[in-house]
Amino acid sequence: MSSADAATAEAIEPATVEAVGQLLDAAGIRRVICVDDWYATAVEVEPIIGGLVAGALPASEVLDVWRESQEALPATDDIEVITEELREAWDSFDEAIKQRMHLLLEADHTAEDGSTEPQDAPALDELRDIIPVQYLTLRLSDWRRESSSLLKDGIPTLLLLDRNFDRESLGPDAGERELVRLYREAPETWRFGLLTHTVADADGEVELWRDLKSRYGEEATRLIVIAKNRLIGRPSEFPSILKVALLNATLKRLSAEIRSAVHSTWESAFQQLEKLDPYALQRALSGRRASEGTWAPDTLLRVAVALCEDKIRVALHNSERVHQDGGLLMRINEISLPVEAEIGVSPGDDIIRVQRLEYLDESSLEARPTLPLEAGDIFKVLRDSDQDPTDAKLAEFVVVVGQPCDLMVRSDGRRNADRLVAVAPIQLEGFSRKRPREGHVGYGDEHWFSIPYLDVERTKIGKVRLNRVFHLPAHVLDLSVVSGDGTATWVKGRPAPTALVPSWQERWKHLDAWVHDLLTEHRPLLEAVSDPLARTSLLKALLGIAHIDLISVNLDFSKYELRFGLSRVARLRDPYRGALVLRAAQREMRQAFDSWLIDSV
């Protein structure tokens, strides 16, 4: 091995080899096969002998590789003896040993034609040093000849194929086509990786995988793209991508099991829903609509979910495959890796949308008129042009902090707390070691908690300040429910959305009358004030929000339109953070309850 290669090999830490061994063992992999056109390069003994005689190739390095072949070593360090015995033993060496000796001749593994040699040779050399189980190397032509017997011998295998096989005149995409061919032919105990020098980082691996999936469809999903850069100078990163390759099939099976369980139980739930007594069901729906202002289809959906949710868990619990795959996930995730290498740094909009769904309900707000105001509703603060967008004192969102009983609209369109609703400000802050990307509930601080993924740019977390709760008129927030687009807007003559439940239709009448009467009564006064800032201050005072700098308000008498700087954008879905909101609501309302109790006694 050359001095440059030796330095690279010395960079392979024992922890890396140990982690790879533990991962392969946990996944039950007993063999690794590497198929690369580098092994198609003809290797002759004479260039190696020439290097020894000329002194360009240290004899000690040749003997180190020779020793791995378990063939008898020369009894002397005399160059003539070594070269003669090397020539005699050459045919008894396997191709891997011949390739290792050939690599010793390469000072930097560069090629004049710009081929893949600069990465292929050292990358494959690193693989041999990292893999602690049976390791086979083949050309693609050899693999195709022997694959039938290898696939049937029952040995769980990790198959690593190079993407480019130009040296065998098979084309730059022969590797990916071969892996796609194996989609249905290979046993479930096999795992697949596509080695390539055409991508250099984690994002490149993900993008190439997506490209392969778009071109080959489902048949490309069993492979994982592995950049050869992870093996050259950065071998400690290999366990991280190996973990993905080993778990890929497991995650696909779990997804299929969940899909099957959901499909079968939903069908059962629908059948039970259809068997419900129509008289009892109608009474339940009417009662919900009258007492809670709930949209009837939402109630039916809750009934269906209640009927099937437990059955889904039972179906998954009774599946032996789910238990096996779940145990494998746990074992592999418990293995300590030498470094946590970046895997898909920019996962894309699809996965971000899924992660946001764990914390925030956004899509259902498309049906805003059917979703009355609730604790945990998040409003985006719409800044005026004269407000400094970088002012850290101004929150970018607010979340409703109120008792459910106080937010419930009665059949007459009124609620218990009909004047003020408590809201907490949310400020976006950058990530730090103390506040990682995923966020933690509370961070040990009773005055605030985080909401990850609230920032669409994914560079900040939302910080809910429970110690800075303030109150807004209920009418302001209610306008966002009845406006149809989520904005807190009133327009003269605009009818109520037809999807509003009866209690909120009555609520709309109160809101419409409140704004209309207020503007009609005070229009002369507002129009008499010429200064825009003074007129805005007067309007905020009339609306009961003069003390709140955060919320802007705009009035256009030409359109007879009143618009507040708020728009309902999401609802807090995460149960732990929702519990904190309700706990804060109890704290806010405690004094009122205490007074009621004292008066009662």
PDB file of C-alpha atoms in Angstrom, residues 6-211:
ATOM      1  CA  ALA A   6      -1.680   4.022   4.342  1.00  0.00           C
ATOM      2  CA  ALA A   7      -2.523   7.416   5.758  1.00  0.00           C
ATOM      3  CA  THR A   8      -6.108   6.973   4.605  1.00  0.00           C
ATOM      4  CA  ALA A   9      -6.320   3.468   6.050  1.00  0.00           C
ATOM      5  CA  GLU A  10      -4.972   4.699   9.368  1.00  0.00           C
ATOM      6  CA  ALA A  11      -7.880   7.170   9.458  1.00  0.00           C
ATOM      7  CA  ILE A  12     -10.313   4.263   9.799  1.00  0.00           C
ATOM      8  CA  GLU A  13     -11.080   4.230  13.495  1.00  0.00           C
ATOM      9  CA  PRO A  14     -11.892   0.963  15.292  1.00  0.00           C
ATOM     10  CA  ALA A  15     -15.222   2.537  16.260  1.00  0.00           C
ATOM     11  CA  THR A  16     -16.168   2.715  12.571  1.00  0.00           C
ATOM     12  CA  VAL A  17     -15.453  -0.968  11.952  1.00  0.00           C
ATOM     13  CA  GLU A  18     -17.237  -1.875  15.194  1.00  0.00           C
ATOM     14  CA  ALA A  19     -20.322   0.157  14.258  1.00  0.00           C
ATOM     15  CA  VAL A  20     -20.476  -1.409  10.783  1.00  0.00           C
ATOM     16  CA  GLY A  21     -20.182  -4.866  12.319  1.00  0.00           C
ATOM     17  CA  GLN A  22     -22.939  -4.164  14.842  1.00  0.00           C
ATOM     18  CA  LEU A  23     -25.262  -2.790  12.159  1.00  0.00           C
ATOM     19  CA  LEU A  24     -24.733  -5.777   9.876  1.00  0.00           C
ATOM     20  CA  ASP A  25     -25.180  -8.184  12.783  1.00  0.00           C
ATOM     21  CA  ALA A  26     -28.382  -6.492  13.978  1.00  0.00           C
ATOM     22  CA  ALA A  27     -29.815  -6.678  10.452  1.00  0.00           C
ATOM     23  CA  GLY A  28     -28.730 -10.314  10.116  1.00  0.00           C
ATOM     24  CA  ILE A  29     -26.400  -9.586   7.174  1.00  0.00           C
ATOM     25  CA  ARG A  30     -23.732 -12.277   6.845  1.00  0.00           C
ATOM     26  CA  ARG A  31     -22.159 -11.291   3.539  1.00  0.00           C
ATOM     27  CA  VAL A  32     -21.354  -8.157   1.548  1.00  0.00           C
ATOM     28  CA  ILE A  33     -20.925  -8.332  -2.227  1.00  0.00           C
ATOM     29  CA  CYS A  34     -19.369  -5.397  -4.043  1.00  0.00           C
ATOM     30  CA  VAL A  35     -19.838  -5.302  -7.817  1.00  0.00           C
ATOM     31  CA  ASP A  36     -17.685  -2.689  -9.547  1.00  0.00           C
ATOM     32  CA  ASP A  37     -16.068  -2.357 -12.950  1.00  0.00           C
ATOM     33  CA  TRP A  38     -12.799  -1.533 -11.213  1.00  0.00           C
ATOM     34  CA  TYR A  39     -12.403  -5.288 -10.795  1.00  0.00           C
ATOM     35  CA  ALA A  40     -12.591  -5.634 -14.579  1.00  0.00           C
ATOM     36  CA  THR A  41      -9.212  -3.925 -14.933  1.00  0.00           C
ATOM     37  CA  ALA A  42      -6.625  -6.483 -16.045  1.00  0.00           C
ATOM     38  CA  VAL A  43      -3.913  -6.889 -13.414  1.00  0.00           C
ATOM     39  CA  GLU A  44      -0.524  -8.243 -14.471  1.00  0.00           C
ATOM     40  CA  VAL A  45       2.392  -9.101 -12.227  1.00  0.00           C
ATOM     41  CA  GLU A  46       5.120  -7.507 -14.350  1.00  0.00           C
ATOM     42  CA  PRO A  47       4.301  -3.839 -13.524  1.00  0.00           C
ATOM     43  CA  ILE A  48       4.469  -4.704  -9.827  1.00  0.00           C
ATOM     44  CA  ILE A  49       7.797  -6.477 -10.251  1.00  0.00           C
ATOM     45  CA  GLY A  50       9.064  -3.506 -12.226  1.00  0.00           C
ATOM     46  CA  GLY A  51       8.083  -1.196  -9.366  1.00  0.00           C
ATOM     47  CA  LEU A  52       9.925  -3.371  -6.840  1.00  0.00           C
ATOM     48  CA  VAL A  53      13.104  -3.529  -8.923  1.00  0.00           C
ATOM     49  CA  ALA A  54      13.062   0.217  -9.604  1.00  0.00           C
ATOM     50  CA  GLY A  55      12.522   0.978  -5.908  1.00  0.00           C
ATOM     51  CA  ALA A  56       9.298   2.873  -6.619  1.00  0.00           C
ATOM     52  CA  LEU A  57       7.278   0.291  -4.697  1.00  0.00           C
ATOM     53  CA  PRO A  58       8.333  -0.595  -1.113  1.00  0.00           C
ATOM     54  CA  ALA A  59       8.692  -4.346  -0.669  1.00  0.00           C
ATOM     55  CA  SER A  60       7.217  -4.108   2.841  1.00  0.00           C
ATOM     56  CA  GLU A  61       3.886  -2.903   1.446  1.00  0.00           C
ATOM     57  CA  VAL A  62       3.755  -5.733  -1.080  1.00  0.00           C
ATOM     58  CA  LEU A  63       4.523  -8.260   1.669  1.00  0.00           C
ATOM     59  CA  ASP A  64       1.731  -6.802   3.860  1.00  0.00           C
ATOM     60  CA  VAL A  65      -0.828  -7.529   1.147  1.00  0.00           C
ATOM     61  CA  TRP A  66       0.814 -10.879   0.350  1.00  0.00           C
ATOM     62  CA  ARG A  67       0.411 -11.885   3.992  1.00  0.00           C
ATOM     63  CA  GLU A  68      -3.391 -11.416   3.733  1.00  0.00           C
ATOM     64  CA  SER A  69      -3.506 -14.068   1.001  1.00  0.00           C
ATOM     65  CA  GLN A  70      -2.279 -16.698   3.470  1.00  0.00           C
ATOM     66  CA  GLU A  71       0.193 -17.888   0.828  1.00  0.00           C
ATOM     67  CA  ALA A  72       3.752 -18.648   1.950  1.00  0.00           C
ATOM     68  CA  LEU A  73       5.925 -15.528   2.188  1.00  0.00           C
ATOM     69  CA  PRO A  74       9.521 -15.288   0.935  1.00  0.00           C
ATOM     70  CA  ALA A  75      12.034 -16.243   3.603  1.00  0.00           C
ATOM     71  CA  THR A  76      14.263 -13.252   2.835  1.00  0.00           C
ATOM     72  CA  ASP A  77      13.921  -9.548   2.081  1.00  0.00           C
ATOM     73  CA  ASP A  78      16.155  -9.818  -0.980  1.00  0.00           C
ATOM     74  CA  ILE A  79      14.379  -8.083  -3.878  1.00  0.00           C
ATOM     75  CA  GLU A  80      15.432 -10.696  -6.444  1.00  0.00           C
ATOM     76  CA  VAL A  81      14.038 -13.511  -4.293  1.00  0.00           C
ATOM     77  CA  ILE A  82      10.818 -11.587  -3.618  1.00  0.00           C
ATOM     78  CA  THR A  83      10.201 -10.810  -7.289  1.00  0.00           C
ATOM     79  CA  GLU A  84      10.899 -14.391  -8.368  1.00  0.00           C
ATOM     80  CA  GLU A  85       8.567 -15.921  -5.764  1.00  0.00           C
ATOM     81  CA  LEU A  86       5.940 -13.259  -6.504  1.00  0.00           C
ATOM     82  CA  ARG A  87       5.931 -14.270 -10.162  1.00  0.00           C
ATOM     83  CA  GLU A  88       5.504 -17.945  -9.175  1.00  0.00           C
ATOM     84  CA  ALA A  89       2.707 -17.260  -6.642  1.00  0.00           C
ATOM     85  CA  TRP A  90       0.807 -14.760  -8.772  1.00  0.00           C
ATOM     86  CA  ASP A  91      -1.671 -17.207 -10.322  1.00  0.00           C
ATOM     87  CA  SER A  92      -2.608 -18.538  -6.868  1.00  0.00           C
ATOM     88  CA  PHE A  93      -3.698 -15.084  -5.626  1.00  0.00           C
ATOM     89  CA  ASP A  94      -7.389 -14.227  -5.883  1.00  0.00           C
ATOM     90  CA  GLU A  95      -8.454 -11.164  -7.842  1.00  0.00           C
ATOM     91  CA  ALA A  96      -8.876  -9.075  -4.700  1.00  0.00           C
ATOM     92  CA  ILE A  97      -5.237  -9.569  -3.643  1.00  0.00           C
ATOM     93  CA  LYS A  98      -4.043  -8.797  -7.152  1.00  0.00           C
ATOM     94  CA  GLN A  99      -6.084  -5.596  -7.152  1.00  0.00           C
ATOM     95  CA  ARG A 100      -4.688  -4.598  -3.742  1.00  0.00           C
ATOM     96  CA  MET A 101      -1.130  -4.967  -5.025  1.00  0.00           C
ATOM     97  CA  HIS A 102      -2.010  -3.091  -8.189  1.00  0.00           C
ATOM     98  CA  LEU A 103      -3.333  -0.203  -6.072  1.00  0.00           C
ATOM     99  CA  LEU A 104       0.103   0.112  -4.479  1.00  0.00           C
ATOM    100  CA  LEU A 105       1.410   1.305  -7.822  1.00  0.00           C
ATOM    101  CA  GLU A 106      -1.041   4.213  -7.879  1.00  0.00           C
ATOM    102  CA  ALA A 107       0.352   7.311  -6.211  1.00  0.00           C
ATOM    103  CA  ASP A 108      -2.913   9.248  -6.335  1.00  0.00           C
ATOM    104  CA  HIS A 109      -5.193   6.974  -8.421  1.00  0.00           C
ATOM    105  CA  THR A 110      -5.695   9.631 -11.075  1.00  0.00           C
ATOM    106  CA  ALA A 111      -6.457   8.876 -14.697  1.00  0.00           C
ATOM    107  CA  GLU A 112      -5.624  10.952 -17.738  1.00  0.00           C
ATOM    108  CA  ASP A 113      -9.057  10.400 -19.268  1.00  0.00           C
ATOM    109  CA  GLY A 114     -10.834  11.736 -16.197  1.00  0.00           C
ATOM    110  CA  SER A 115     -12.546   8.421 -15.497  1.00  0.00           C
ATOM    111  CA  THR A 116     -13.825   7.291 -12.114  1.00  0.00           C
ATOM    112  CA  GLU A 117     -10.455   5.952 -10.964  1.00  0.00           C
ATOM    113  CA  PRO A 118      -9.728   8.824  -8.544  1.00  0.00           C
ATOM    114  CA  GLN A 119     -12.621   7.653  -6.385  1.00  0.00           C
ATOM    115  CA  ASP A 120     -13.246   4.041  -7.380  1.00  0.00           C
ATOM    116  CA  ALA A 121      -9.877   2.658  -6.346  1.00  0.00           C
ATOM    117  CA  PRO A 122      -9.520   4.175  -2.864  1.00  0.00           C
ATOM    118  CA  ALA A 123     -13.247   3.859  -2.122  1.00  0.00           C
ATOM    119  CA  LEU A 124     -13.234   0.131  -2.790  1.00  0.00           C
ATOM    120  CA  ASP A 125     -10.040  -0.207  -0.790  1.00  0.00           C
ATOM    121  CA  GLU A 126     -11.758   1.504   2.150  1.00  0.00           C
ATOM    122  CA  LEU A 127     -14.754  -0.808   1.887  1.00  0.00           C
ATOM    123  CA  ARG A 128     -12.538  -3.849   2.289  1.00  0.00           C
ATOM    124  CA  ASP A 129     -11.057  -2.413   5.480  1.00  0.00           C
ATOM    125  CA  ILE A 130     -14.446  -1.406   6.935  1.00  0.00           C
ATOM    126  CA  ILE A 131     -16.534  -4.533   6.244  1.00  0.00           C
ATOM    127  CA  PRO A 132     -15.920  -7.106   9.023  1.00  0.00           C
ATOM    128  CA  VAL A 133     -17.984  -9.934   7.469  1.00  0.00           C
ATOM    129  CA  GLN A 134     -17.500 -12.067   4.351  1.00  0.00           C
ATOM    130  CA  TYR A 135     -16.659  -9.664   1.523  1.00  0.00           C
ATOM    131  CA  LEU A 136     -16.846 -10.665  -2.145  1.00  0.00           C
ATOM    132  CA  THR A 137     -15.773  -8.534  -5.100  1.00  0.00           C
ATOM    133  CA  LEU A 138     -17.050  -9.145  -8.618  1.00  0.00           C
ATOM    134  CA  ARG A 139     -17.218  -7.601 -12.034  1.00  0.00           C
ATOM    135  CA  LEU A 140     -20.740  -7.059 -13.349  1.00  0.00           C
ATOM    136  CA  SER A 141     -20.256  -9.785 -15.943  1.00  0.00           C
ATOM    137  CA  ASP A 142     -19.185 -12.187 -13.175  1.00  0.00           C
ATOM    138  CA  TRP A 143     -22.147 -11.132 -11.020  1.00  0.00           C
ATOM    139  CA  ARG A 144     -24.608 -11.841 -13.798  1.00  0.00           C
ATOM    140  CA  ARG A 145     -23.086 -15.272 -14.273  1.00  0.00           C
ATOM    141  CA  GLU A 146     -23.105 -16.149 -10.561  1.00  0.00           C
ATOM    142  CA  SER A 147     -26.129 -14.177  -9.308  1.00  0.00           C
ATOM    143  CA  SER A 148     -28.593 -17.026  -9.724  1.00  0.00           C
ATOM    144  CA  SER A 149     -26.732 -19.270  -7.274  1.00  0.00           C
ATOM    145  CA  LEU A 150     -25.883 -16.406  -4.903  1.00  0.00           C
ATOM    146  CA  LEU A 151     -29.509 -15.283  -4.665  1.00  0.00           C
ATOM    147  CA  LYS A 152     -30.609 -18.822  -3.801  1.00  0.00           C
ATOM    148  CA  ASP A 153     -27.931 -19.824  -1.278  1.00  0.00           C
ATOM    149  CA  GLY A 154     -29.933 -18.426   1.663  1.00  0.00           C
ATOM    150  CA  ILE A 155     -27.223 -16.095   2.987  1.00  0.00           C
ATOM    151  CA  PRO A 156     -28.574 -12.634   3.983  1.00  0.00           C
ATOM    152  CA  THR A 157     -26.536 -10.236   1.871  1.00  0.00           C
ATOM    153  CA  LEU A 158     -25.825  -6.555   1.370  1.00  0.00           C
ATOM    154  CA  LEU A 159     -25.258  -5.992  -2.352  1.00  0.00           C
ATOM    155  CA  LEU A 160     -23.330  -2.843  -3.307  1.00  0.00           C
ATOM    156  CA  LEU A 161     -23.282  -2.063  -7.025  1.00  0.00           C
ATOM    157  CA  ASP A 162     -21.359   0.639  -8.783  1.00  0.00           C
ATOM    158  CA  ARG A 163     -23.556   2.835 -10.955  1.00  0.00           C
ATOM    159  CA  ASN A 164     -21.118   3.229 -13.871  1.00  0.00           C
ATOM    160  CA  PHE A 165     -19.762   0.195 -15.741  1.00  0.00           C
ATOM    161  CA  ASP A 166     -18.021   1.896 -18.652  1.00  0.00           C
ATOM    162  CA  ARG A 167     -14.890  -0.228 -18.146  1.00  0.00           C
ATOM    163  CA  GLU A 168     -16.963  -3.272 -19.041  1.00  0.00           C
ATOM    164  CA  SER A 169     -18.582  -1.342 -21.918  1.00  0.00           C
ATOM    165  CA  LEU A 170     -21.991  -1.739 -20.257  1.00  0.00           C
ATOM    166  CA  GLY A 171     -22.867   1.929 -19.863  1.00  0.00           C
ATOM    167  CA  PRO A 172     -22.979   4.596 -17.130  1.00  0.00           C
ATOM    168  CA  ASP A 173     -26.314   3.389 -15.716  1.00  0.00           C
ATOM    169  CA  ALA A 174     -25.807  -0.388 -15.803  1.00  0.00           C
ATOM    170  CA  GLY A 175     -25.677  -0.591 -12.004  1.00  0.00           C
ATOM    171  CA  GLU A 176     -29.017   1.087 -11.400  1.00  0.00           C
ATOM    172  CA  ARG A 177     -30.658  -1.020 -14.108  1.00  0.00           C
ATOM    173  CA  GLU A 178     -29.299  -4.189 -12.511  1.00  0.00           C
ATOM    174  CA  LEU A 179     -30.658  -3.232  -9.082  1.00  0.00           C
ATOM    175  CA  VAL A 180     -34.055  -2.425 -10.561  1.00  0.00           C
ATOM    176  CA  ARG A 181     -34.071  -5.864 -12.187  1.00  0.00           C
ATOM    177  CA  LEU A 182     -33.509  -7.436  -8.758  1.00  0.00           C
ATOM    178  CA  TYR A 183     -36.563  -5.697  -7.227  1.00  0.00           C
ATOM    179  CA  ARG A 184     -38.712  -8.832  -7.277  1.00  0.00           C
ATOM    180  CA  GLU A 185     -36.061 -11.488  -7.878  1.00  0.00           C
ATOM    181  CA  ALA A 186     -33.961 -10.931  -4.740  1.00  0.00           C
ATOM    182  CA  PRO A 187     -35.010 -12.420  -1.371  1.00  0.00           C
ATOM    183  CA  GLU A 188     -36.332 -10.178   1.417  1.00  0.00           C
ATOM    184  CA  THR A 189     -33.138 -10.822   3.382  1.00  0.00           C
ATOM    185  CA  TRP A 190     -31.078  -8.898   0.818  1.00  0.00           C
ATOM    186  CA  ARG A 191     -30.321  -5.174   1.060  1.00  0.00           C
ATOM    187  CA  PHE A 192     -29.077  -2.936  -1.760  1.00  0.00           C
ATOM    188  CA  GLY A 193     -26.840   0.096  -2.166  1.00  0.00           C
ATOM    189  CA  LEU A 194     -25.926   1.999  -5.335  1.00  0.00           C
ATOM    190  CA  LEU A 195     -22.345   3.308  -5.185  1.00  0.00           C
ATOM    191  CA  THR A 196     -21.627   6.402  -7.230  1.00  0.00           C
ATOM    192  CA  HIS A 197     -19.051   9.146  -7.635  1.00  0.00           C
ATOM    193  CA  THR A 198     -21.542  11.441  -9.408  1.00  0.00           C
ATOM    194  CA  VAL A 199     -22.883  12.887  -6.134  1.00  0.00           C
ATOM    195  CA  ALA A 200     -20.746  14.376  -3.422  1.00  0.00           C
ATOM    196  CA  ASP A 201     -23.017  15.027  -0.446  1.00  0.00           C
ATOM    197  CA  ALA A 202     -26.143  13.957   1.399  1.00  0.00           C
ATOM    198  CA  ASP A 203     -28.433  16.177  -0.649  1.00  0.00           C
ATOM    199  CA  GLY A 204     -27.028  14.663  -3.839  1.00  0.00           C
ATOM    200  CA  GLU A 205     -27.822  11.159  -2.608  1.00  0.00           C
ATOM    201  CA  VAL A 206     -31.425  12.092  -1.931  1.00  0.00           C
ATOM    202  CA  GLU A 207     -31.878  13.900  -5.232  1.00  0.00           C
ATOM    203  CA  LEU A 208     -30.454  10.969  -7.216  1.00  0.00           C
ATOM    204  CA  TRP A 209     -32.720   8.538  -5.337  1.00  0.00           C
ATOM    205  CA  ARG A 210     -35.740  10.676  -6.197  1.00  0.00           C
ATOM    206  CA  ASP A 211     -34.642  10.814  -9.820  1.00  0.00           C
TER     207      ASP A 211
END
